[in-house]
Structures are given as C-alpha cells and as structure tokens.
C-alpha cells in the first residue's frame, strides 16, 4: 500500500470560522508544486477534509492530475480528528494507493503514528507538505516514510 498525506496550502488567517478559511494565491502555488510530484502515481482515491482550504487543495490536485474519480469528502479528516480513527477508515477502504488532504495537527500525528507506532513524534508538515508512506498495511508503526516534500 502507498499512502500520500498532503497538508492544505497556505490559507487566509481569518474567516467567519476556521472551516471557512480559503487558500491564498501563494497557497494555490504551493499546492500546484506538490501536485506535480503526484503526476504518474497510481492513485485510486483523493480523500479530503470538508474544510474549505482542504477542498480547494484537493480540487487543485484533482485538476492537475486529470483524476477521473471525484474527490471524496469525509468528516474524519478535520484538524482535531483522531489518527487511529483515520487509520481504521483507510484500512476499511481497502485501497492500495490513496491521497489524503487534511490539516495539522492531524497530518503530523498520522504520519508519525504510521511511521513510528506512537504519537510522540509527529511529523513536521508545513503548508502543502506531501508525505509518502509505504507498507503492507496502514497500521501504526508498519509503514515507511519514503519521501517528505516541503514546498517553498
């Protein structure tokens, strides 16, 4: 299994709610830079948080890749979601190549948990950072971090 975890691009600092914050022009550029690294990858699904900035990020990746399937929006990828819950949901999907688009602190906790088997070492994903993990199963401590791309 290969799993890519993408943090949304830079977002505006304020909106009526955190969920309504939109990508900035710089954030869109960051996402396009990260999306270029996904070209040619055998993705089966793009799954995103319902928050606006994650939806915009996923849409940019979707369009850049010319991905045939629609972006799947799920409630278990919000900033405060539990990494163990996300792992269970990924396993339930039964897919081999998945891109998740979400937020800190979830993305750092998830990558750290999958790589190290515990939450004491979250990965430092800045805006539009892209982590690539590989392993037989999406289980805590059983995946290897193959690449961690940070955007300018």
CSV table of N, CA, C and O in Angstrom, one decimal, residues 36 40 47 81 89 113 115 122 132:
chain,number,residue,atom,x,y,z
A,36,UNK,N,2.5,18.4,-8.6
A,36,UNK,CA,3.4,17.9,-9.7
A,36,UNK,C,4.1,16.6,-9.3
A,36,UNK,O,4.5,15.8,-10.2
A,40,UNK,N,1.7,10.8,-12.5
A,40,UNK,CA,2.1,9.4,-12.8
A,40,UNK,C,2.0,8.4,-11.7
A,40,UNK,O,2.2,7.3,-11.9
A,47,UNK,N,-9.0,11.8,-1.0
A,47,UNK,CA,-10.0,11.9,0.1
A,47,UNK,C,-9.6,13.2,0.9
A,47,UNK,O,-8.4,13.3,1.2
A,81,UNK,N,-9.2,15.5,14.3
A,81,UNK,CA,-9.6,14.1,14.2
A,81,UNK,C,-8.5,13.2,14.8
A,81,UNK,O,-7.4,13.6,14.9
A,89,UNK,N,-10.2,3.9,9.1
A,89,UNK,CA,-11.0,4.3,7.9
A,89,UNK,C,-10.2,4.0,6.7
A,89,UNK,O,-10.8,3.5,5.7
A,113,UNK,N,2.5,8.5,13.6
A,113,UNK,CA,1.9,7.2,14.2
A,113,UNK,C,2.2,6.1,13.2
A,113,UNK,O,2.6,5.0,13.6
A,115,UNK,N,4.5,5.8,10.9
A,115,UNK,CA,5.9,5.5,10.8
A,115,UNK,C,6.5,5.0,12.1
A,115,UNK,O,7.3,4.0,12.0
A,122,UNK,N,5.3,13.5,16.1
A,122,UNK,CA,4.5,13.9,15.0
A,122,UNK,C,5.5,14.4,13.9
A,122,UNK,O,6.5,15.0,14.2
A,132,UNK,N,4.9,10.7,1.7
A,132,UNK,CA,4.6,9.5,1.0
A,132,UNK,C,5.0,8.3,1.9
A,132,UNK,O,6.2,8.2,2.3
